Coordinates of C-alpha atoms in Angstrom, one line a residue:
X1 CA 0.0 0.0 0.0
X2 CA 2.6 2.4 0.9
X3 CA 3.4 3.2 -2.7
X4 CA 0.0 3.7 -3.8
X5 CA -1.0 7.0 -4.0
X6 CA -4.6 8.9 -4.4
X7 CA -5.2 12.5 -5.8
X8 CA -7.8 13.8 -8.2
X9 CA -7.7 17.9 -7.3
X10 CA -6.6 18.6 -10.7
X11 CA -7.7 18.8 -13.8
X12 CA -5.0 16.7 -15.2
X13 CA -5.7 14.3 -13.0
X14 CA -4.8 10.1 -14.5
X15 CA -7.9 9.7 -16.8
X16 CA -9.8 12.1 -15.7
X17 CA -10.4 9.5 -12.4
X18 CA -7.2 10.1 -10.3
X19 CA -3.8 9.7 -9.9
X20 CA -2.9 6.3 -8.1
X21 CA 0.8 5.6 -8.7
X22 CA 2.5 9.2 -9.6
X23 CA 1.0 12.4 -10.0
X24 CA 1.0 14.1 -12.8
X25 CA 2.2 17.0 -11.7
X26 CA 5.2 15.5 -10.7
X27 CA 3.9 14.5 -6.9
X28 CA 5.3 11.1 -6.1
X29 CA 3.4 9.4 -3.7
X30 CA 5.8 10.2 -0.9
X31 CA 4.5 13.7 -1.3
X32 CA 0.6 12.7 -2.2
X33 CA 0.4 11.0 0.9
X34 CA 2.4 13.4 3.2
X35 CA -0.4 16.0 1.8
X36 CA -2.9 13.8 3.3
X37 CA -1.6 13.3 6.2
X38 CA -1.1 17.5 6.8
X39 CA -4.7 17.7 4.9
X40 CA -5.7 15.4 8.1
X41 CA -3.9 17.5 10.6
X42 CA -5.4 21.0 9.5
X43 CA -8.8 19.0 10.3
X44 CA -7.9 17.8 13.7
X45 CA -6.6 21.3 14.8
X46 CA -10.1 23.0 13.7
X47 CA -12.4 20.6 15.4
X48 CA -10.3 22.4 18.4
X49 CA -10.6 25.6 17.1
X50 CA -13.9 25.9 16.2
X51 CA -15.6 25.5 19.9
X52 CA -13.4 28.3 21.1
X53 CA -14.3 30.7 17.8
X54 CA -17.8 30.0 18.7
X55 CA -16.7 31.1 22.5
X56 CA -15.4 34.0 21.0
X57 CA -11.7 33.2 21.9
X58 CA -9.5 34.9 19.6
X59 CA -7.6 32.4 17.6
X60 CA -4.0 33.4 17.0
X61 CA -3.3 34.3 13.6
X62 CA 0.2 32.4 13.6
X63 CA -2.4 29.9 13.9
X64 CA -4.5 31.1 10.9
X65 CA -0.7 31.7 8.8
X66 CA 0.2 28.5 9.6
X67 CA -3.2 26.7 8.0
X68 CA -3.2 29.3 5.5
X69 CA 0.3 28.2 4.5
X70 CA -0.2 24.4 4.5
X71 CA -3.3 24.7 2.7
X72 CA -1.5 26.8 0.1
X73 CA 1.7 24.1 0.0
X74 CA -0.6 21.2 -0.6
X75 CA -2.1 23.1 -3.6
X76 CA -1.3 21.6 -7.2
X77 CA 2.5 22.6 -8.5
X78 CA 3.7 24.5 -5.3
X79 CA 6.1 22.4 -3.0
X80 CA 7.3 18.9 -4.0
X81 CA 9.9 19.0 -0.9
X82 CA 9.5 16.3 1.3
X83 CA 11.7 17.7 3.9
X84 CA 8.8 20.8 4.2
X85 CA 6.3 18.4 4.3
X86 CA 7.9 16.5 7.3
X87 CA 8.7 19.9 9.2
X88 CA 4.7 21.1 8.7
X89 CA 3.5 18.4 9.7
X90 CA 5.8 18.4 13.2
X91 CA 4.3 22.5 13.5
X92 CA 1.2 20.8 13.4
X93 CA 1.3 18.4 16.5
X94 CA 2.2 21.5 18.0
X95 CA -0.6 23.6 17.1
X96 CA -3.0 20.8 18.1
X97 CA -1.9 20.3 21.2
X98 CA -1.5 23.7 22.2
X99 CA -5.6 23.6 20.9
X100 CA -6.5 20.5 22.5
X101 CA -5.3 22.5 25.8
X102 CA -8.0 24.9 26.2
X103 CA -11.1 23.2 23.9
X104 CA -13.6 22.3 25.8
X105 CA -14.0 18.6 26.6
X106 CA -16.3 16.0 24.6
X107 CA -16.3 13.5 21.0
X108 CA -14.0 14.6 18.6
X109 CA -13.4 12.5 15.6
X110 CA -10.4 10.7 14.9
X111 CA -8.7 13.8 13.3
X112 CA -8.5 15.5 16.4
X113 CA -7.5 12.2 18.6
X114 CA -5.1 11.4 16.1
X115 CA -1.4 12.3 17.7
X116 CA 1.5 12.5 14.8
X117 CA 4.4 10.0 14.7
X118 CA 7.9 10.9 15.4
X119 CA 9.7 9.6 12.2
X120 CA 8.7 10.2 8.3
X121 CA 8.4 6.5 8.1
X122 CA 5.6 6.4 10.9
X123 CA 3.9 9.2 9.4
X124 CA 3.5 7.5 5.7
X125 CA 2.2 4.7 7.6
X126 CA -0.4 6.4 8.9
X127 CA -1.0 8.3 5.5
X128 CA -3.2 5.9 4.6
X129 CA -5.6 6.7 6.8
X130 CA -5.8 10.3 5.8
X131 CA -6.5 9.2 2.2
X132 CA -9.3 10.4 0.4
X133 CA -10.9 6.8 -0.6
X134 CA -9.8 5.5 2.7
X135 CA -13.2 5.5 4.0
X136 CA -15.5 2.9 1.2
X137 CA -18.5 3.2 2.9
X138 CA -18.7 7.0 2.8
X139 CA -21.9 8.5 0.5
X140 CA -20.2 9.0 -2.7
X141 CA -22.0 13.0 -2.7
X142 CA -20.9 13.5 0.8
X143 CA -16.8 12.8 -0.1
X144 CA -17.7 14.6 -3.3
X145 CA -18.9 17.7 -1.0
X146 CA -16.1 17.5 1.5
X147 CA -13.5 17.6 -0.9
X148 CA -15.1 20.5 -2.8
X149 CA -14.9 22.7 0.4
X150 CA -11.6 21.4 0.6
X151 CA -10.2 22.4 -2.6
X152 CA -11.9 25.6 -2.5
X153 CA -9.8 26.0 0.4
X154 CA -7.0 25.6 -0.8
X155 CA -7.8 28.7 -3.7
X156 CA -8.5 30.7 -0.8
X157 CA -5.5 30.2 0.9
X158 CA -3.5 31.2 -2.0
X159 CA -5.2 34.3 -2.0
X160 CA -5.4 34.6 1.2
X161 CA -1.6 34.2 1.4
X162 CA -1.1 37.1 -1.0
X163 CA -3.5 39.7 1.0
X164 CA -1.4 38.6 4.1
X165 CA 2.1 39.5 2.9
X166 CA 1.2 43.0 2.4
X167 CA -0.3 43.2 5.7
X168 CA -4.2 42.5 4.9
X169 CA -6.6 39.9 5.9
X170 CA -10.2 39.0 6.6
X171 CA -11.4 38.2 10.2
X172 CA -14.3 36.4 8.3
X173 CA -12.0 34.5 6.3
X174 CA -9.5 33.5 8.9
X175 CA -12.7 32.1 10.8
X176 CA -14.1 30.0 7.9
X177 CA -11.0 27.9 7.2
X178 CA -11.8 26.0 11.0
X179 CA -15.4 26.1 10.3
X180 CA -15.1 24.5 6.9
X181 CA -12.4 22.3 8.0
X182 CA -14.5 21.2 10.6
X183 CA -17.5 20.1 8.9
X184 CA -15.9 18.1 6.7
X185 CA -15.3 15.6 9.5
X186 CA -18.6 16.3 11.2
X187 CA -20.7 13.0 10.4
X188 CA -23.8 15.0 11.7
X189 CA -23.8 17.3 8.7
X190 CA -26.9 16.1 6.0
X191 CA -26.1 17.3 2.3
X192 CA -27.9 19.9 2.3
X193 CA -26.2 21.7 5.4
X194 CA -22.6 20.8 3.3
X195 CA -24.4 22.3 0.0
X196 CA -24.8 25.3 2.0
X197 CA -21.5 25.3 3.1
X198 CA -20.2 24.6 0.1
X199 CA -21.9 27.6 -1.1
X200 CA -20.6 29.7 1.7
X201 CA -16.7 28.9 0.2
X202 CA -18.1 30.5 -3.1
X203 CA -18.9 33.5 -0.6
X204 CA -15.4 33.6 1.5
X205 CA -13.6 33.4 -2.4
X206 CA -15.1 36.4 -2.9
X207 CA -14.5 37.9 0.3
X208 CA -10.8 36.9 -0.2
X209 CA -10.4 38.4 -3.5
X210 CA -12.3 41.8 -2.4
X211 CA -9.1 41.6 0.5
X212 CA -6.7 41.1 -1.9
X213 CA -8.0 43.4 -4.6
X214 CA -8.1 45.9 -1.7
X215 CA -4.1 45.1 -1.0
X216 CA -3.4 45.4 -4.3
X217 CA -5.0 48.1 -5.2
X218 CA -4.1 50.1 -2.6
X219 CA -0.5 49.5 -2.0
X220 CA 0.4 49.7 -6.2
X221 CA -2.5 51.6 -6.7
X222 CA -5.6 50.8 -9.8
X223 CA -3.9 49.2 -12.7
X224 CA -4.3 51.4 -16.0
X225 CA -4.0 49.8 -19.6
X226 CA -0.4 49.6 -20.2
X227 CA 1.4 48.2 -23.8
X228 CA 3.9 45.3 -22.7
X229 CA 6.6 44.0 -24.4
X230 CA 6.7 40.1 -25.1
X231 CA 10.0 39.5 -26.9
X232 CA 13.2 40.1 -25.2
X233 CA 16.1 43.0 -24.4
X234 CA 19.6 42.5 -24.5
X235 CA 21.4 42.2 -20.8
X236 CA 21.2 40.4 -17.4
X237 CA 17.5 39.2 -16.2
X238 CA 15.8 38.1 -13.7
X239 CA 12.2 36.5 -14.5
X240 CA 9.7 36.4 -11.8
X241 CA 6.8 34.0 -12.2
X242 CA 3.8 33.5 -10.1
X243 CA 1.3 35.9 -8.8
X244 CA 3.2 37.8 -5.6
X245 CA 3.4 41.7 -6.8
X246 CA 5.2 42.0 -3.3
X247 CA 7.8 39.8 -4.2
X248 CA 7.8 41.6 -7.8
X249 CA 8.6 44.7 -6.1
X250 CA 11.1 43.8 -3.6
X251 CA 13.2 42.2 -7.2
X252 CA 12.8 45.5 -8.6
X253 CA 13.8 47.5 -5.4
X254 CA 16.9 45.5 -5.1
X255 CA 17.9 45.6 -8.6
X256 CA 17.4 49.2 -9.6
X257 CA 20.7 50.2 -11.0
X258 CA 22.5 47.2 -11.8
X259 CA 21.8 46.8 -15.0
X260 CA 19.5 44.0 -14.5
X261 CA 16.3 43.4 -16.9
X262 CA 13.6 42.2 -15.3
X263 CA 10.5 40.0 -17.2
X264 CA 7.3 39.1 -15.8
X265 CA 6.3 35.0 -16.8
X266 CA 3.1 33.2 -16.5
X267 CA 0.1 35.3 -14.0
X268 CA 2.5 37.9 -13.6
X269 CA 1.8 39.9 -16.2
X270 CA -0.9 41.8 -15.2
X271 CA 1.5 43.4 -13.0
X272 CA 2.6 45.5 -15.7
X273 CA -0.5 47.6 -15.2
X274 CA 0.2 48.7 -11.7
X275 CA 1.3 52.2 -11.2
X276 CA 3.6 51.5 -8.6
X277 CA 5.4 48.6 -10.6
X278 CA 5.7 49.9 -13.7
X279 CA 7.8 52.9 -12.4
X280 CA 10.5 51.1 -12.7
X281 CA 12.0 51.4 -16.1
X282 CA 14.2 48.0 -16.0
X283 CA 10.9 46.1 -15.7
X284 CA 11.0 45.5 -19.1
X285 CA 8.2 42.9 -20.5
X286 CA 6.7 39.1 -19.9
X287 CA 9.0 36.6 -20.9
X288 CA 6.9 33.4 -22.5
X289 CA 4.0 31.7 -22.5
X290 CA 1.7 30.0 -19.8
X291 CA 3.2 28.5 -17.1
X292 CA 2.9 24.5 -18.6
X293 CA 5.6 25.7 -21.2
X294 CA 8.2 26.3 -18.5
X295 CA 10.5 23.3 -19.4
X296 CA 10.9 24.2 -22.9
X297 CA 11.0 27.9 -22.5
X298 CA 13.4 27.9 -19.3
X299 CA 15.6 25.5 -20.7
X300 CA 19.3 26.9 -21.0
X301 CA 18.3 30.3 -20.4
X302 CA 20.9 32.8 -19.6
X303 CA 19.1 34.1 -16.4
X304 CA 17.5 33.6 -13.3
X305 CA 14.3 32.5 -12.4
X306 CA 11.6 33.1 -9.4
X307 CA 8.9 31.2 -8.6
X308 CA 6.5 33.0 -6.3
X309 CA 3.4 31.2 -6.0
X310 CA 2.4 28.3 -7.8
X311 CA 2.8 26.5 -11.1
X312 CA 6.1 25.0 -10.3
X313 CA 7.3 22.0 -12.6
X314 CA 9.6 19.5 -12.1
X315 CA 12.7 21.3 -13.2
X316 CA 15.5 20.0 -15.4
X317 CA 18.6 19.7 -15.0
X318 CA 19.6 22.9 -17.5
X319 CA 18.1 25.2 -15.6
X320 CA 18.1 24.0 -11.9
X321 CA 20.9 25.9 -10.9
X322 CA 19.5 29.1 -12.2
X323 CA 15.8 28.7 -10.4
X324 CA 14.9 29.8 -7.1
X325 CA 11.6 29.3 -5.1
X326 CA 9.9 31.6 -2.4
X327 CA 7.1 31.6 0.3
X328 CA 5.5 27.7 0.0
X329 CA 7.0 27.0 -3.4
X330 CA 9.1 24.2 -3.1
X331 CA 11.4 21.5 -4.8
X332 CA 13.5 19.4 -3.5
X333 CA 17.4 20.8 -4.2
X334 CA 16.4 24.0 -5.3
X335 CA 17.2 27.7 -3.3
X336 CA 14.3 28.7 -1.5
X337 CA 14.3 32.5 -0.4
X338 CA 13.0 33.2 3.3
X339 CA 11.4 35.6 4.5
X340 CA 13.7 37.5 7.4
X341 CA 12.3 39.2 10.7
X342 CA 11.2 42.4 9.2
X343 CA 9.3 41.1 6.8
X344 CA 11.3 41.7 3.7
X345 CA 13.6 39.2 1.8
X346 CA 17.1 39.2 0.1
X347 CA 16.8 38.4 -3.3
X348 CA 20.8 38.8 -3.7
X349 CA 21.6 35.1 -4.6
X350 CA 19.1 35.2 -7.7
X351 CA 21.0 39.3 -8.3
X352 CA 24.1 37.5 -8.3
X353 CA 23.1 34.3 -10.8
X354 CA 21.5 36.9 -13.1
X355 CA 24.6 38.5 -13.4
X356 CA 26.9 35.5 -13.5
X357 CA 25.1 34.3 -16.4
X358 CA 25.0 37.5 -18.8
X359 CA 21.7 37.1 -20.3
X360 CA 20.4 37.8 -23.8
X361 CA 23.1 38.7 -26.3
X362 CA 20.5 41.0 -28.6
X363 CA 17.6 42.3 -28.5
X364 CA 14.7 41.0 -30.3
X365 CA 12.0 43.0 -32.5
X366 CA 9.5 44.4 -29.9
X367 CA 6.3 43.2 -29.7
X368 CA 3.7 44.5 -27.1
X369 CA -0.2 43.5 -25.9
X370 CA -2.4 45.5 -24.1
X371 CA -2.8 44.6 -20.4
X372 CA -4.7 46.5 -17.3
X373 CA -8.1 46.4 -17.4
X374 CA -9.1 45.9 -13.9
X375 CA -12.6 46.9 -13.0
X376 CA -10.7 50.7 -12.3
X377 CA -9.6 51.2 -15.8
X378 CA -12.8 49.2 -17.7
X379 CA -15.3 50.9 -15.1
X380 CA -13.8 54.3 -16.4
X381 CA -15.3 53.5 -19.6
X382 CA -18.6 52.5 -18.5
X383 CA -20.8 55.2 -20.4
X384 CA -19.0 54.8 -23.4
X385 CA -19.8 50.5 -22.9
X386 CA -23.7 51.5 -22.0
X387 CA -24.4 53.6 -24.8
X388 CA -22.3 51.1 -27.0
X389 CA -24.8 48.2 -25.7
X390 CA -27.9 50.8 -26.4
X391 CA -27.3 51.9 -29.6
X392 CA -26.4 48.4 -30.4
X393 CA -22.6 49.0 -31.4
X394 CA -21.5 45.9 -28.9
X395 CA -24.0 42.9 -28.7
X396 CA -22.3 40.7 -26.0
X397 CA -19.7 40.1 -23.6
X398 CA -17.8 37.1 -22.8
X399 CA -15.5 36.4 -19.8
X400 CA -13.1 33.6 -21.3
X401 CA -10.1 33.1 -18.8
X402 CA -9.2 30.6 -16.1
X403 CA -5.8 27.8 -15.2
X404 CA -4.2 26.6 -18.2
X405 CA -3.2 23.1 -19.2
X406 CA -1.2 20.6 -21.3
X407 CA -4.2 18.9 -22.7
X408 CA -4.6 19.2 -26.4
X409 CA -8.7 19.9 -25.5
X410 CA -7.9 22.9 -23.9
X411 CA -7.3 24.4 -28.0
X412 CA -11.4 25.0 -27.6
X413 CA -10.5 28.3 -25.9
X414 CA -8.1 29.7 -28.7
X415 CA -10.9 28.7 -31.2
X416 CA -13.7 30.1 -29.3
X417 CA -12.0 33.6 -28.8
X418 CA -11.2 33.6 -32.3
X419 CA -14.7 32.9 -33.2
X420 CA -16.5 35.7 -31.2
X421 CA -17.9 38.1 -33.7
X422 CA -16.5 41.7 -33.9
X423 CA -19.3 43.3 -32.4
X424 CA -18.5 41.9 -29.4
X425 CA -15.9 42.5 -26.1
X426 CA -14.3 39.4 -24.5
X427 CA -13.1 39.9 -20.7
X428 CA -9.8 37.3 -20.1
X429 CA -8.4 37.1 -16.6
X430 CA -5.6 34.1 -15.4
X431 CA -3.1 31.9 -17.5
X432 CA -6.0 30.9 -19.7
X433 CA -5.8 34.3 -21.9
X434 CA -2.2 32.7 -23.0
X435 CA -4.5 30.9 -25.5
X436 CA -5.1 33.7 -27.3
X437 CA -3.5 36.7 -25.7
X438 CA -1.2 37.4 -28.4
X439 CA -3.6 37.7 -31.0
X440 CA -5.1 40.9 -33.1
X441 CA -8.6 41.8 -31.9
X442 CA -8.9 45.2 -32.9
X443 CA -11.1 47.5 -31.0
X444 CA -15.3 48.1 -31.6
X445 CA -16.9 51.3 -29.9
X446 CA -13.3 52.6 -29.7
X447 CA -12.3 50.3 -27.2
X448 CA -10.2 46.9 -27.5
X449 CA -12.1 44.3 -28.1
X450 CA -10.0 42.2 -25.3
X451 CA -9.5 43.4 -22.2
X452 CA -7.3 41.9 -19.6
X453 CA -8.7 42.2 -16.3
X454 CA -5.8 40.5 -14.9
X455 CA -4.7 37.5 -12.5
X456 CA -7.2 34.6 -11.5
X457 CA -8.3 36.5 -8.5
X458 CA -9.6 39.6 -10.4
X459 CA -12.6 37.2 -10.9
X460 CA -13.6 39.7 -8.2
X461 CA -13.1 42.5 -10.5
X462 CA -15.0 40.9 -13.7
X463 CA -17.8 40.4 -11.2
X464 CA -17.5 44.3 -10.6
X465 CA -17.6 44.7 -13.8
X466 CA -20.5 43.1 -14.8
X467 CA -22.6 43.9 -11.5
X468 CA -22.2 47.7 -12.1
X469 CA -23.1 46.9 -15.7
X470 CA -26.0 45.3 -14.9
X471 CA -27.1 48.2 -11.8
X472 CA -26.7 50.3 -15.5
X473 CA -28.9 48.8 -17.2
X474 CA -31.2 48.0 -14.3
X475 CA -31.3 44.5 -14.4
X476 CA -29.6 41.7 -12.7
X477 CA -25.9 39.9 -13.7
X478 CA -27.8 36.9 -15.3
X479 CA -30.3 39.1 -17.8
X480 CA -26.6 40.7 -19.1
X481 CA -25.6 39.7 -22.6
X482 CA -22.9 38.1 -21.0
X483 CA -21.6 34.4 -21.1
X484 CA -18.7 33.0 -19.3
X485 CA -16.6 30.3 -20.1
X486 CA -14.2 28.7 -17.2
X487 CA -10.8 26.8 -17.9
X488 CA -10.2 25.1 -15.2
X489 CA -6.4 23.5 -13.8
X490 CA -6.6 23.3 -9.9
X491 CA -7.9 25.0 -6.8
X492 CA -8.0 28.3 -7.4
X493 CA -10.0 27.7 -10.5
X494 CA -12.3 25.9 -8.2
X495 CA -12.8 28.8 -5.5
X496 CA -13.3 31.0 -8.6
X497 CA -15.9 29.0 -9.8
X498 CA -17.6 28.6 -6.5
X499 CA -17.4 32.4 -5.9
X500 CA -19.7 32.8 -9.1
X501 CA -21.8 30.1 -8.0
X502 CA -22.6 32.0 -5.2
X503 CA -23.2 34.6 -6.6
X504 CA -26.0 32.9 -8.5
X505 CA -24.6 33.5 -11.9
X506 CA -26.2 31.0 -14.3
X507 CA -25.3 29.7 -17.5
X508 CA -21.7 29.2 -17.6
X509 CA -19.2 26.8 -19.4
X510 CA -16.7 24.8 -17.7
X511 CA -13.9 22.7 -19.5
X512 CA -11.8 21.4 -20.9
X513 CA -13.4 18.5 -18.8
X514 CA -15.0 18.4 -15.5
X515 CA -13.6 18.1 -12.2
X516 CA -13.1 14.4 -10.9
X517 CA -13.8 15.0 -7.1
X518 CA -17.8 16.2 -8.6
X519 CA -19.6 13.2 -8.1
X520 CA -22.5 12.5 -11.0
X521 CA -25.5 13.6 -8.7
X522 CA -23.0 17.1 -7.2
X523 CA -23.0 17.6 -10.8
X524 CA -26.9 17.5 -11.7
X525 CA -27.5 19.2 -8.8
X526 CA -24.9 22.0 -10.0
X527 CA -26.5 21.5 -13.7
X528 CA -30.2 22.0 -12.5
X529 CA -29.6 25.2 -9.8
X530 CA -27.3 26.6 -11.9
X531 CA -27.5 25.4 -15.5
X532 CA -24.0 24.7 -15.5
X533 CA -22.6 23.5 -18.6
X534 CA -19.4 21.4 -20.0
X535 CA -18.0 22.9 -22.9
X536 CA -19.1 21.1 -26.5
X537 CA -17.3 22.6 -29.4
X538 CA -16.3 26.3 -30.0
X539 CA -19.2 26.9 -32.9
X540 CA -22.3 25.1 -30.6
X541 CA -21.2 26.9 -27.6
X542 CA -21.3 30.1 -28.9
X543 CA -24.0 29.7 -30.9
X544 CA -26.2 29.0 -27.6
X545 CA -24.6 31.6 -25.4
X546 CA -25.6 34.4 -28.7
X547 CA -29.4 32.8 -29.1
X548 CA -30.1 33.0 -25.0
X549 CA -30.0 36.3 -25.6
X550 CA -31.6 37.4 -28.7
X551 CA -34.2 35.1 -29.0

């Protein structure tokens, strides 16, 4: 047993089932099952912590980091270290204990009884209880429920992870990750009352992305549109991939004069629309495409690299030396950069590999795309957009963004924007738009016909967007000629998708396939509340989405 392995969070995921002997991602099941087991351990501690929330003790938010953190490590592509894993899951004992201390005495289940072994061998041993099909005779919808919650979890905390670096977070939020933790070990919970809570993660995503539009916002200030460069200078670099503008601006900070250029990669390039970040001239464009690419494009390359967030992949060997992770991010060999006491970090070693390696010999022929369009910026426009919809000048909207992939499916989202007549606006947000970002659209009512709302958390501002639309025209987000169509890779895409949900926006596609861990009567009950629909083919899909509207 001890090799076998269990995960289906992702997309990806083996045949569409679950992965059962490696992941795909590159987990191995020494990783998988360490996961589990620090999955398990986040449960235990918040059937603790929720009886003293509910006393209105204060829970401390070391605490709150610390399952905020592990959530976020156990999230697809961030931290294949096993060392990390071992060294969480030791914190966690810890954290329980000091928990179990002052909750008030009574049942708990088995997560919160359970006391951690001392060695790494004991603790993959007892892995196998914290598995996700450990349990056979749970209801199929019930685990399909739990894990949902879970998983939108896990988005949050990514988010929430971001809000917290700059020095912002939710009280609400911090709450909800015991209370959801907990019910999905309560037994006494019918479907409904995990529906409902299910629901209430849609709400807490958005909560969490209102923070962390807030943070950002606030602290770079409203991105404007902004032309980026996509081909690169000549000189030293540094590329910085993920989604962390702090970390982007810390790099910048300490390269300023040193004639460093520095490239944005993957989710990072809406950055490029922030005031406070595009100051700096040596901040010079996005280097590549979505973050699957990353072997290919990283290999050899004359630079250094930072991963800030997620979307890590196994590296090779060419470019190992040259890569460095930070915050949760993890592999196994590679530099990770810590955090020191005053809350900043010393991104020397990657300053000093950058310039070690020399970087590009020549330039290469500019070419730039249009980023910035954050609810600020597209709001701006928003008589221009009404009268445009009055007078008939733009038809429809469409919001086509979400995780990419590797699959060859996931093509249906190039096709689709592609397809979208011209007398229409398509809204792209997260590593989805590298489908099609690099693509002419030209402009209708004077204004481009894509606009880039930016990372997968600015979900919250598309939803601005379209709710001040709709308080425009006087009607409701659902009677908007507006259709959405979801990619979805892992977590975050879920707590995206749940945030909509809860909103009660109807109508909306989700591919390339649909998620494993939704069991077949989840999904009909997602289908007949919400008309939630898998993607067909570019042409049918967009043929429905038009006729909804105009019949």
């Amino acid at each position: 047993m001890e090799n076998a392995m269990f995960c289906y969070q992702c997309e990806q995921t083996m045949g569409g089932k679950g992965c059962t002997k490696h992941g795909v991602c590159g987990k191995t099941p020494e990783i998988a099952n360490l996961q589990d087991l620090l999955i398990y351990q986040l449960k235990g501690i918040s059937c603790y912590a929720k009886p003293l929330i509910e006393k209105g003790e204060i829970i401390d938010k070391e605490i709150v980091k610390f399952v905020e953190n592990s959530l976020f490590t156990t999230l697809t592509n961030v931290n294949f270290d096993a060392e990390v894993h071992v060294e969480l899951l030791k914190e966690s004992q810890k954290i329980k204990q000091t928990l179990r201390s002052k909750a008030p005495t009574g049942q708990y289940p088995e997560e919160a009884t359970y006391n951690l072994s001392d060695t790494k061998e004991a603790m993959l041993k007892d892995a196998v209880k914290a598995g996700i099909m450990y349990d056979q005779n749970l209801d199929p919808d019930i685990r399909s429920l739990r894990w949902t919650i879970i998983y939108g979890l896990k988005g949050i905390s990514a988010y929430g992870h971001q809000a917290r670096y700059i020095n912002y977070h939710s009280d609400q939020v911090d709450h909800f990750y015991f209370r959801a933790l907990e019910a999905t070990t309560n037994d006494d919970l019918t479907l409904q009352d995990l529906i409902r809570m299910t629901m209430r993660t849609g709400e807490m995503s958005i909560e969490v992305m209102r923070i962390l539009d807030e943070a950002n916002t606030e602290v770079y200030e409203n991105p404007s549109p902004h032309k980026v460069n996509v081909n690169v200078k000549k000189g030293p670099f540094i590329i910085v991939s993920g989604h962390d503008l702090r970390d982007l601006e810390q790099i910048l900070q300490q390269t300023e004069g040193k004639g460093i250029n520095v490239y944005t990669h993957g989710e990072m390039l809406p950055c490029h629309g922030y005031p406070k970040l595009k100051k700096y001239k040596h901040l010079v464009g996005n280097f590549g495409s979505a973050w699957q690419n990353q072997q290919k494009e990283f290999n050899d390359i004359p630079g250094a690299i930072v991963m800030t967030t997620n979307c890590l992949m196994r590296p090779r060997e060419s470019y190992k030396d040259r890569l460095f992770t930070t915050n949760v991010v993890g592999w196994d060999g590679v530099k990770n950069i810590k955090l020191n006491q005053d809350g900043t970090k010393d991104f020397s070693p990657v300053i000093d590999k950058a310039l070690q390696l020399g970087g590009f010999k020549e330039d290469e022929e500019e070419k730039e795309i249009l980023v910035g369009f954050g609810h600020n910026a597209t709001l701006s426009h928003a008589e221009t957009i009404v009268n445009a919809v009055k007078n008939g000048d733009i038809k429809h909207f469409f919001v086509i963004g979400g995780c990419d992939g590797a699959k060859p499916g996931r093509n249906y989202y190039t096709e689709f924007a592609q397809k979208v007549p011209q007398d229409c606006i398509i809204l792209t947000l997260a590593c989805g738009k590298y489908r099609f970002n690099k693509l002419e659209f030209g402009t209708v009512a004077g204004l481009p016909r894509l606009l880039d709302v930016g990372q997968c958390n600015d979900v919250y501002s598309a939803v601005k967007i379209a709710s001040t639309l709709a308080d425009a025209f006087d009607t409701d987000v659902n009677s908007l000629p507006l259709t959405i169509v979801l990619s979805w890779y892992e977590q975050k895409a879920v707590a995206d998708l749940l945030a909509l949900l809860s909103l009660g926006i109807n109508g909306m596609y989700l591919g390339p396939s649909l998620p494993a861990f939704i069991s077949p009567n989840v999904l009909q009950y997602l289908v007949d509340t919400f008309s939630l629909k898998p993607i067909s083919t570019p042409d049918d899909d967009l043929k429905s989405s038009l006729q909804q509207h105009y019949q």
